[in-house]
Amino acid sequence: MDIMTGAGLVAGVIVIATMMLLGGNLEMFVSEHAAIIIFGGSISATMIRFPLNAILHGLPLGMKFVFTMSSLSARELVDELARIAEIARKQGPVGLEKVETDEPFLAKGIRYVADGYDLEFIRDNLERDRDNFLMHLDEGSKIYRAVGDCAPAFGMVGTLIGMVQMFANMTDPSKLGPFMATALLATLYGALVSNLICLPIADKLHGKLLDEETNRTLIIDGILMIRDSKSPALVREMLLAYLPEKHRHAEGEPVPA
């Protein structure tokens, strides 16, 4: 579980709700008309921008990964692959059948080696799997960013509609307040949806996409070296090149000058 995503959303809601309560009550900030123009307009514009297939894959995958983290960090993956290489060196590919891991992509690679598939088959299948996953995650990031871009614009549309209705009913003072409230709340809703939810989610997904790309490429290279019967020491040293210098050494291990 990615605690920071949930904590950030909860903290944002608390801050906004506190400010609303300090000036009155939450009921005055509820407007069905403003919600319709923001959510209906943003979703409609997003449907025009993206094909149905991208929305069906990108939205749920994005929502899933924005609240979750990879079970293993890149440094832990290096150690895990070195351990698996040691098992393969001592027991052969058959020994990998009993290896268990919490990382599904790594488990798939281990299964391919244990089943004796050739190098090119393993490379092609793992790279295709990685590329498809990253494509859908990138689609999710783009869709949330699109909604975040649309929401403030439709907030302005809602404001303009409310002002037109207000000016059209200048002869009836009782209607001026509700129409003005709708106009302002549309802008408020648009800003909140964009800056508290959609754009932060899009940025978080982009960061996780970069991490997943590194981790899965690291796994592919490690699995291929294991399939090629490379030594555990060589596997570790080759894979450490994926990590920043400060992360290449375990805690307490001296770092070369």
PDB file of C-alpha atoms in Angstrom:
ATOM      1  CA  MET A   1       0.000   0.000   0.000  1.00  0.00           C
ATOM      2  CA  ASP A   2       1.264   3.451  -0.965  1.00  0.00           C
ATOM      3  CA  ILE A   3       0.441   5.296   2.262  1.00  0.00           C
ATOM      4  CA  MET A   4       1.414   8.734   0.916  1.00  0.00           C
ATOM      5  CA  THR A   5      -1.311   8.753  -1.743  1.00  0.00           C
ATOM      6  CA  GLY A   6      -4.087   8.052   0.741  1.00  0.00           C
ATOM      7  CA  ALA A   7      -2.593  10.345   3.370  1.00  0.00           C
ATOM      8  CA  GLY A   8      -2.315  13.199   0.880  1.00  0.00           C
ATOM      9  CA  LEU A   9      -5.917  12.851  -0.269  1.00  0.00           C
ATOM     10  CA  VAL A  10      -7.235  12.644   3.300  1.00  0.00           C
ATOM     11  CA  ALA A  11      -5.149  15.631   4.380  1.00  0.00           C
ATOM     12  CA  GLY A  12      -6.380  17.670   1.421  1.00  0.00           C
ATOM     13  CA  VAL A  13     -10.014  16.848   2.165  1.00  0.00           C
ATOM     14  CA  ILE A  14      -9.536  17.752   5.839  1.00  0.00           C
ATOM     15  CA  VAL A  15      -7.962  21.112   4.973  1.00  0.00           C
ATOM     16  CA  ILE A  16     -10.722  22.044   2.517  1.00  0.00           C
ATOM     17  CA  ALA A  17     -13.524  20.831   4.816  1.00  0.00           C
ATOM     18  CA  THR A  18     -12.040  22.750   7.754  1.00  0.00           C
ATOM     19  CA  MET A  19     -11.962  25.987   5.783  1.00  0.00           C
ATOM     20  CA  MET A  20     -15.560  25.431   4.676  1.00  0.00           C
ATOM     21  CA  LEU A  21     -16.754  24.764   8.226  1.00  0.00           C
ATOM     22  CA  LEU A  22     -14.967  27.845   9.592  1.00  0.00           C
ATOM     23  CA  GLY A  23     -17.134  30.032   7.352  1.00  0.00           C
ATOM     24  CA  GLY A  24     -20.464  28.269   7.775  1.00  0.00           C
ATOM     25  CA  ASN A  25     -21.548  24.718   6.929  1.00  0.00           C
ATOM     26  CA  LEU A  26     -20.888  22.182   4.192  1.00  0.00           C
ATOM     27  CA  GLU A  27     -24.401  22.407   2.758  1.00  0.00           C
ATOM     28  CA  MET A  28     -23.763  25.806   1.219  1.00  0.00           C
ATOM     29  CA  PHE A  29     -20.946  24.261  -0.844  1.00  0.00           C
ATOM     30  CA  VAL A  30     -23.159  21.580  -2.397  1.00  0.00           C
ATOM     31  CA  SER A  31     -24.448  22.246  -5.914  1.00  0.00           C
ATOM     32  CA  GLU A  32     -25.865  19.567  -8.212  1.00  0.00           C
ATOM     33  CA  HIS A  33     -25.589  21.890 -11.220  1.00  0.00           C
ATOM     34  CA  ALA A  34     -21.903  22.555 -10.613  1.00  0.00           C
ATOM     35  CA  ALA A  35     -21.210  18.811 -10.148  1.00  0.00           C
ATOM     36  CA  ILE A  36     -22.993  17.978 -13.405  1.00  0.00           C
ATOM     37  CA  ILE A  37     -21.025  20.487 -15.469  1.00  0.00           C
ATOM     38  CA  ILE A  38     -17.664  19.517 -13.935  1.00  0.00           C
ATOM     39  CA  PHE A  39     -17.925  15.734 -13.892  1.00  0.00           C
ATOM     40  CA  GLY A  40     -20.181  15.385 -16.909  1.00  0.00           C
ATOM     41  CA  GLY A  41     -18.177  17.822 -19.016  1.00  0.00           C
ATOM     42  CA  SER A  42     -14.759  16.450 -18.035  1.00  0.00           C
ATOM     43  CA  ILE A  43     -15.771  12.834 -18.646  1.00  0.00           C
ATOM     44  CA  SER A  44     -17.345  13.731 -21.977  1.00  0.00           C
ATOM     45  CA  ALA A  45     -14.230  15.562 -23.173  1.00  0.00           C
ATOM     46  CA  THR A  46     -12.027  12.665 -22.038  1.00  0.00           C
ATOM     47  CA  MET A  47     -14.193  10.201 -23.961  1.00  0.00           C
ATOM     48  CA  ILE A  48     -13.603  12.288 -27.086  1.00  0.00           C
ATOM     49  CA  ARG A  49      -9.832  12.354 -26.526  1.00  0.00           C
ATOM     50  CA  PHE A  50      -9.269   8.643 -25.899  1.00  0.00           C
ATOM     51  CA  PRO A  51     -10.583   5.403 -27.419  1.00  0.00           C
ATOM     52  CA  LEU A  52     -12.825   3.220 -25.273  1.00  0.00           C
ATOM     53  CA  ASN A  53     -10.173   0.506 -24.981  1.00  0.00           C
ATOM     54  CA  ALA A  54      -7.636   2.943 -23.494  1.00  0.00           C
ATOM     55  CA  ILE A  55     -10.171   4.208 -20.945  1.00  0.00           C
ATOM     56  CA  LEU A  56     -11.247   0.701 -19.889  1.00  0.00           C
ATOM     57  CA  HIS A  57      -7.628  -0.383 -19.374  1.00  0.00           C
ATOM     58  CA  GLY A  58      -6.041   2.868 -18.208  1.00  0.00           C
ATOM     59  CA  LEU A  59      -8.514   4.091 -15.571  1.00  0.00           C
ATOM     60  CA  PRO A  60      -8.714   0.952 -13.372  1.00  0.00           C
ATOM     61  CA  LEU A  61      -5.006   0.168 -13.752  1.00  0.00           C
ATOM     62  CA  GLY A  62      -4.116   3.742 -12.825  1.00  0.00           C
ATOM     63  CA  MET A  63      -6.424   3.731  -9.792  1.00  0.00           C
ATOM     64  CA  LYS A  64      -4.960   0.413  -8.651  1.00  0.00           C
ATOM     65  CA  PHE A  65      -1.308   1.411  -8.939  1.00  0.00           C
ATOM     66  CA  VAL A  66      -1.677   4.890  -7.471  1.00  0.00           C
ATOM     67  CA  PHE A  67      -2.533   3.217  -4.136  1.00  0.00           C
ATOM     68  CA  THR A  68      -0.058   0.320  -4.369  1.00  0.00           C
ATOM     69  CA  MET A  69       3.700  -0.094  -4.516  1.00  0.00           C
ATOM     70  CA  SER A  70       5.962  -2.734  -6.012  1.00  0.00           C
ATOM     71  CA  SER A  71       6.541  -5.550  -3.525  1.00  0.00           C
ATOM     72  CA  LEU A  72      10.328  -5.305  -4.075  1.00  0.00           C
ATOM     73  CA  SER A  73      12.536  -2.252  -4.579  1.00  0.00           C
ATOM     74  CA  ALA A  74      15.208  -2.238  -7.283  1.00  0.00           C
ATOM     75  CA  ARG A  75      17.909  -2.955  -4.675  1.00  0.00           C
ATOM     76  CA  GLU A  76      15.904  -5.856  -3.289  1.00  0.00           C
ATOM     77  CA  LEU A  77      15.363  -7.194  -6.800  1.00  0.00           C
ATOM     78  CA  VAL A  78      19.132  -7.291  -7.364  1.00  0.00           C
ATOM     79  CA  ASP A  79      19.574  -9.329  -4.177  1.00  0.00           C
ATOM     80  CA  GLU A  80      16.669 -11.599  -5.095  1.00  0.00           C
ATOM     81  CA  LEU A  81      17.996 -12.274  -8.595  1.00  0.00           C
ATOM     82  CA  ALA A  82      21.466 -12.991  -7.217  1.00  0.00           C
ATOM     83  CA  ARG A  83      19.905 -15.473  -4.797  1.00  0.00           C
ATOM     84  CA  ILE A  84      17.986 -17.133  -7.634  1.00  0.00           C
ATOM     85  CA  ALA A  85      21.166 -17.285  -9.723  1.00  0.00           C
ATOM     86  CA  GLU A  86      22.881 -19.073  -6.833  1.00  0.00           C
ATOM     87  CA  ILE A  87      20.080 -21.655  -6.692  1.00  0.00           C
ATOM     88  CA  ALA A  88      20.219 -22.176 -10.456  1.00  0.00           C
ATOM     89  CA  ARG A  89      24.001 -22.574 -10.311  1.00  0.00           C
ATOM     90  CA  LYS A  90      23.844 -25.238  -7.590  1.00  0.00           C
ATOM     91  CA  GLN A  91      20.682 -27.132  -8.527  1.00  0.00           C
ATOM     92  CA  GLY A  92      20.140 -26.294 -12.187  1.00  0.00           C
ATOM     93  CA  PRO A  93      16.886 -24.991 -13.733  1.00  0.00           C
ATOM     94  CA  VAL A  94      14.889 -27.730 -11.967  1.00  0.00           C
ATOM     95  CA  GLY A  95      15.786 -26.180  -8.620  1.00  0.00           C
ATOM     96  CA  LEU A  96      13.935 -23.006  -9.591  1.00  0.00           C
ATOM     97  CA  GLU A  97      10.579 -24.787  -9.532  1.00  0.00           C
ATOM     98  CA  LYS A  98      10.491 -24.432  -5.734  1.00  0.00           C
ATOM     99  CA  VAL A  99      11.514 -20.762  -5.703  1.00  0.00           C
ATOM    100  CA  GLU A 100       8.762 -18.430  -4.469  1.00  0.00           C
ATOM    101  CA  THR A 101       8.565 -14.665  -4.849  1.00  0.00           C
ATOM    102  CA  ASP A 102       5.976 -11.944  -4.221  1.00  0.00           C
ATOM    103  CA  GLU A 103       6.778 -10.241  -7.547  1.00  0.00           C
ATOM    104  CA  PRO A 104       4.475 -11.692 -10.285  1.00  0.00           C
ATOM    105  CA  PHE A 105       6.660 -10.537 -13.194  1.00  0.00           C
ATOM    106  CA  LEU A 106       9.734 -12.115 -11.633  1.00  0.00           C
ATOM    107  CA  ALA A 107       7.782 -15.310 -10.917  1.00  0.00           C
ATOM    108  CA  LYS A 108       6.867 -15.544 -14.594  1.00  0.00           C
ATOM    109  CA  GLY A 109      10.516 -15.240 -15.624  1.00  0.00           C
ATOM    110  CA  ILE A 110      11.572 -17.893 -13.106  1.00  0.00           C
ATOM    111  CA  ARG A 111       8.909 -20.241 -14.463  1.00  0.00           C
ATOM    112  CA  TYR A 112      10.167 -19.771 -18.021  1.00  0.00           C
ATOM    113  CA  VAL A 113      13.717 -20.683 -16.974  1.00  0.00           C
ATOM    114  CA  ALA A 114      12.545 -23.645 -14.904  1.00  0.00           C
ATOM    115  CA  ASP A 115      10.500 -24.942 -17.854  1.00  0.00           C
ATOM    116  CA  GLY A 116      13.544 -24.791 -20.110  1.00  0.00           C
ATOM    117  CA  TYR A 117      12.379 -22.205 -22.655  1.00  0.00           C
ATOM    118  CA  ASP A 118      15.081 -20.839 -24.931  1.00  0.00           C
ATOM    119  CA  LEU A 119      16.648 -17.399 -24.478  1.00  0.00           C
ATOM    120  CA  GLU A 120      14.840 -15.633 -27.334  1.00  0.00           C
ATOM    121  CA  PHE A 121      11.424 -16.907 -26.254  1.00  0.00           C
ATOM    122  CA  ILE A 122      11.974 -15.652 -22.710  1.00  0.00           C
ATOM    123  CA  ARG A 123      13.265 -12.270 -23.920  1.00  0.00           C
ATOM    124  CA  ASP A 124      10.402 -11.709 -26.385  1.00  0.00           C
ATOM    125  CA  ASN A 125       7.639 -12.693 -23.975  1.00  0.00           C
ATOM    126  CA  LEU A 126       8.939 -10.741 -20.996  1.00  0.00           C
ATOM    127  CA  GLU A 127       9.648  -7.616 -23.064  1.00  0.00           C
ATOM    128  CA  ARG A 128       6.188  -7.797 -24.637  1.00  0.00           C
ATOM    129  CA  ASP A 129       4.609  -8.198 -21.207  1.00  0.00           C
ATOM    130  CA  ARG A 130       6.621  -5.240 -19.860  1.00  0.00           C
ATOM    131  CA  ASP A 131       5.784  -2.991 -22.819  1.00  0.00           C
ATOM    132  CA  ASN A 132       2.042  -3.752 -22.673  1.00  0.00           C
ATOM    133  CA  PHE A 133       1.936  -3.061 -18.938  1.00  0.00           C
ATOM    134  CA  LEU A 134       3.831   0.225 -19.280  1.00  0.00           C
ATOM    135  CA  MET A 135       1.598   1.281 -22.180  1.00  0.00           C
ATOM    136  CA  HIS A 136      -1.570   0.788 -20.122  1.00  0.00           C
ATOM    137  CA  LEU A 137      -0.037   2.536 -17.108  1.00  0.00           C
ATOM    138  CA  ASP A 138       0.950   5.452 -19.343  1.00  0.00           C
ATOM    139  CA  GLU A 139      -2.597   5.575 -20.720  1.00  0.00           C
ATOM    140  CA  GLY A 140      -3.912   5.793 -17.170  1.00  0.00           C
ATOM    141  CA  SER A 141      -1.571   8.689 -16.414  1.00  0.00           C
ATOM    142  CA  LYS A 142      -2.629  10.528 -19.583  1.00  0.00           C
ATOM    143  CA  ILE A 143      -6.338  10.000 -18.891  1.00  0.00           C
ATOM    144  CA  TYR A 144      -6.136  11.386 -15.362  1.00  0.00           C
ATOM    145  CA  ARG A 145      -4.079  14.306 -16.655  1.00  0.00           C
ATOM    146  CA  ALA A 146      -6.704  14.944 -19.340  1.00  0.00           C
ATOM    147  CA  VAL A 147      -9.469  15.053 -16.728  1.00  0.00           C
ATOM    148  CA  GLY A 148      -7.308  17.365 -14.611  1.00  0.00           C
ATOM    149  CA  ASP A 149      -6.827  19.681 -17.575  1.00  0.00           C
ATOM    150  CA  CYS A 150     -10.538  19.700 -18.451  1.00  0.00           C
ATOM    151  CA  ALA A 151     -11.971  20.247 -14.958  1.00  0.00           C
ATOM    152  CA  PRO A 152     -10.885  23.915 -14.481  1.00  0.00           C
ATOM    153  CA  ALA A 153     -12.035  24.742 -18.013  1.00  0.00           C
ATOM    154  CA  PHE A 154     -15.472  23.287 -17.365  1.00  0.00           C
ATOM    155  CA  GLY A 155     -15.473  25.093 -14.030  1.00  0.00           C
ATOM    156  CA  MET A 156     -15.171  28.310 -16.016  1.00  0.00           C
ATOM    157  CA  VAL A 157     -17.954  27.125 -18.334  1.00  0.00           C
ATOM    158  CA  GLY A 158     -20.144  26.508 -15.297  1.00  0.00           C
ATOM    159  CA  THR A 159     -19.295  29.973 -13.984  1.00  0.00           C
ATOM    160  CA  LEU A 160     -20.271  31.592 -17.277  1.00  0.00           C
ATOM    161  CA  ILE A 161     -23.538  29.641 -17.387  1.00  0.00           C
ATOM    162  CA  GLY A 162     -24.351  30.719 -13.831  1.00  0.00           C
ATOM    163  CA  MET A 163     -23.595  34.363 -14.631  1.00  0.00           C
ATOM    164  CA  VAL A 164     -25.772  34.280 -17.748  1.00  0.00           C
ATOM    165  CA  GLN A 165     -28.627  32.847 -15.686  1.00  0.00           C
ATOM    166  CA  MET A 166     -28.043  35.459 -13.002  1.00  0.00           C
ATOM    167  CA  PHE A 167     -28.087  38.404 -15.411  1.00  0.00           C
ATOM    168  CA  ALA A 168     -31.127  36.974 -17.183  1.00  0.00           C
ATOM    169  CA  ASN A 169     -33.033  37.052 -13.895  1.00  0.00           C
ATOM    170  CA  MET A 170     -32.007  40.471 -12.599  1.00  0.00           C
ATOM    171  CA  THR A 171     -35.659  41.373 -12.130  1.00  0.00           C
ATOM    172  CA  ASP A 172     -36.052  38.572  -9.557  1.00  0.00           C
ATOM    173  CA  PRO A 173     -33.617  39.214  -6.678  1.00  0.00           C
ATOM    174  CA  SER A 174     -34.468  35.867  -5.044  1.00  0.00           C
ATOM    175  CA  LYS A 175     -32.748  34.002  -7.888  1.00  0.00           C
ATOM    176  CA  LEU A 176     -29.555  36.020  -7.984  1.00  0.00           C
ATOM    177  CA  GLY A 177     -27.982  34.342  -4.941  1.00  0.00           C
ATOM    178  CA  PRO A 178     -28.489  30.717  -6.063  1.00  0.00           C
ATOM    179  CA  PHE A 179     -27.222  31.427  -9.584  1.00  0.00           C
ATOM    180  CA  MET A 180     -24.157  33.262  -8.270  1.00  0.00           C
ATOM    181  CA  ALA A 181     -23.456  30.381  -5.872  1.00  0.00           C
ATOM    182  CA  THR A 182     -23.666  27.889  -8.754  1.00  0.00           C
ATOM    183  CA  ALA A 183     -21.284  30.008 -10.805  1.00  0.00           C
ATOM    184  CA  LEU A 184     -18.665  30.172  -8.042  1.00  0.00           C
ATOM    185  CA  LEU A 185     -19.039  26.536  -6.970  1.00  0.00           C
ATOM    186  CA  ALA A 186     -18.399  25.342 -10.518  1.00  0.00           C
ATOM    187  CA  THR A 187     -15.002  27.057 -10.423  1.00  0.00           C
ATOM    188  CA  LEU A 188     -14.331  25.619  -6.954  1.00  0.00           C
ATOM    189  CA  TYR A 189     -15.216  22.064  -7.992  1.00  0.00           C
ATOM    190  CA  GLY A 190     -13.078  22.313 -11.101  1.00  0.00           C
ATOM    191  CA  ALA A 191     -10.045  23.519  -9.140  1.00  0.00           C
ATOM    192  CA  LEU A 192     -10.436  20.788  -6.498  1.00  0.00           C
ATOM    193  CA  VAL A 193     -10.922  17.932  -8.968  1.00  0.00           C
ATOM    194  CA  SER A 194      -7.926  19.082 -10.964  1.00  0.00           C
ATOM    195  CA  ASN A 195      -5.403  20.061  -8.303  1.00  0.00           C
ATOM    196  CA  LEU A 196      -6.304  17.715  -5.443  1.00  0.00           C
ATOM    197  CA  ILE A 197      -7.185  14.530  -7.346  1.00  0.00           C
ATOM    198  CA  CYS A 198      -6.474  14.174 -11.055  1.00  0.00           C
ATOM    199  CA  LEU A 199      -3.181  15.992 -11.643  1.00  0.00           C
ATOM    200  CA  PRO A 200      -1.484  14.563  -8.510  1.00  0.00           C
ATOM    201  CA  ILE A 201      -2.629  11.071  -9.518  1.00  0.00           C
ATOM    202  CA  ALA A 202      -1.271  11.608 -13.038  1.00  0.00           C
ATOM    203  CA  ASP A 203       2.120  12.701 -11.659  1.00  0.00           C
ATOM    204  CA  LYS A 204       2.226   9.767  -9.210  1.00  0.00           C
ATOM    205  CA  LEU A 205       1.470   7.297 -12.022  1.00  0.00           C
ATOM    206  CA  HIS A 206       4.184   8.800 -14.201  1.00  0.00           C
ATOM    207  CA  GLY A 207       6.719   8.344 -11.410  1.00  0.00           C
ATOM    208  CA  LYS A 208       5.628   4.755 -10.846  1.00  0.00           C
ATOM    209  CA  LEU A 209       5.828   4.096 -14.572  1.00  0.00           C
ATOM    210  CA  LEU A 210       9.510   5.075 -14.531  1.00  0.00           C
ATOM    211  CA  ASP A 211      10.131   2.855 -11.497  1.00  0.00           C
ATOM    212  CA  GLU A 212       8.305  -0.092 -13.051  1.00  0.00           C
ATOM    213  CA  GLU A 213      10.212   0.322 -16.303  1.00  0.00           C
ATOM    214  CA  THR A 214      13.514   0.123 -14.427  1.00  0.00           C
ATOM    215  CA  ASN A 215      12.419  -2.805 -12.247  1.00  0.00           C
ATOM    216  CA  ARG A 216      11.008  -4.883 -15.084  1.00  0.00           C
ATOM    217  CA  THR A 217      13.975  -4.249 -17.350  1.00  0.00           C
ATOM    218  CA  LEU A 218      16.239  -5.234 -14.455  1.00  0.00           C
ATOM    219  CA  ILE A 219      14.240  -8.448 -13.993  1.00  0.00           C
ATOM    220  CA  ILE A 220      14.420  -9.285 -17.703  1.00  0.00           C
ATOM    221  CA  ASP A 221      18.196  -8.853 -17.801  1.00  0.00           C
ATOM    222  CA  GLY A 222      18.598 -10.868 -14.596  1.00  0.00           C
ATOM    223  CA  ILE A 223      16.414 -13.731 -15.840  1.00  0.00           C
ATOM    224  CA  LEU A 224      18.288 -13.852 -19.150  1.00  0.00           C
ATOM    225  CA  MET A 225      21.632 -14.036 -17.352  1.00  0.00           C
ATOM    226  CA  ILE A 226      20.307 -16.804 -15.112  1.00  0.00           C
ATOM    227  CA  ARG A 227      19.072 -18.668 -18.185  1.00  0.00           C
ATOM    228  CA  ASP A 228      22.536 -18.205 -19.672  1.00  0.00           C
ATOM    229  CA  SER A 229      24.071 -19.770 -16.504  1.00  0.00           C
ATOM    230  CA  LYS A 230      25.970 -16.642 -15.437  1.00  0.00           C
ATOM    231  CA  SER A 231      27.541 -16.652 -11.984  1.00  0.00           C
ATOM    232  CA  PRO A 232      25.633 -15.006  -9.089  1.00  0.00           C
ATOM    233  CA  ALA A 233      28.476 -12.481  -8.605  1.00  0.00           C
ATOM    234  CA  LEU A 234      28.298 -11.428 -12.259  1.00  0.00           C
ATOM    235  CA  VAL A 235      24.503 -11.188 -12.120  1.00  0.00           C
ATOM    236  CA  ARG A 236      24.713  -8.913  -9.083  1.00  0.00           C
ATOM    237  CA  GLU A 237      27.408  -6.646 -10.519  1.00  0.00           C
ATOM    238  CA  MET A 238      25.654  -6.299 -13.880  1.00  0.00           C
ATOM    239  CA  LEU A 239      22.311  -5.458 -12.294  1.00  0.00           C
ATOM    240  CA  LEU A 240      23.737  -2.975  -9.788  1.00  0.00           C
ATOM    241  CA  ALA A 241      24.432  -0.716 -12.764  1.00  0.00           C
ATOM    242  CA  TYR A 242      20.683   0.037 -12.868  1.00  0.00           C
ATOM    243  CA  LEU A 243      20.815   1.621  -9.415  1.00  0.00           C
ATOM    244  CA  PRO A 244      22.041   5.078  -8.421  1.00  0.00           C
ATOM    245  CA  GLU A 245      25.530   4.969  -6.913  1.00  0.00           C
ATOM    246  CA  LYS A 246      24.310   5.543  -3.362  1.00  0.00           C
ATOM    247  CA  HIS A 247      21.909   2.582  -3.597  1.00  0.00           C
ATOM    248  CA  ARG A 248      24.391   0.064  -4.980  1.00  0.00           C
ATOM    249  CA  HIS A 249      25.729  -0.971  -1.600  1.00  0.00           C
ATOM    250  CA  ALA A 250      23.895  -2.532   1.295  1.00  0.00           C
ATOM    251  CA  GLU A 251      23.532  -0.655   4.574  1.00  0.00           C
ATOM    252  CA  GLY A 252      26.802  -0.819   6.484  1.00  0.00           C
ATOM    253  CA  GLU A 253      28.788  -1.823   3.415  1.00  0.00           C
ATOM    254  CA  PRO A 254      31.655   0.582   2.617  1.00  0.00           C
ATOM    255  CA  VAL A 255      31.102   2.679  -0.484  1.00  0.00           C
ATOM    256  CA  PRO A 256      34.129   3.035  -2.743  1.00  0.00           C
ATOM    257  CA  ALA A 257      35.489   6.576  -3.049  1.00  0.00           C
TER     258      ALA A 257
END
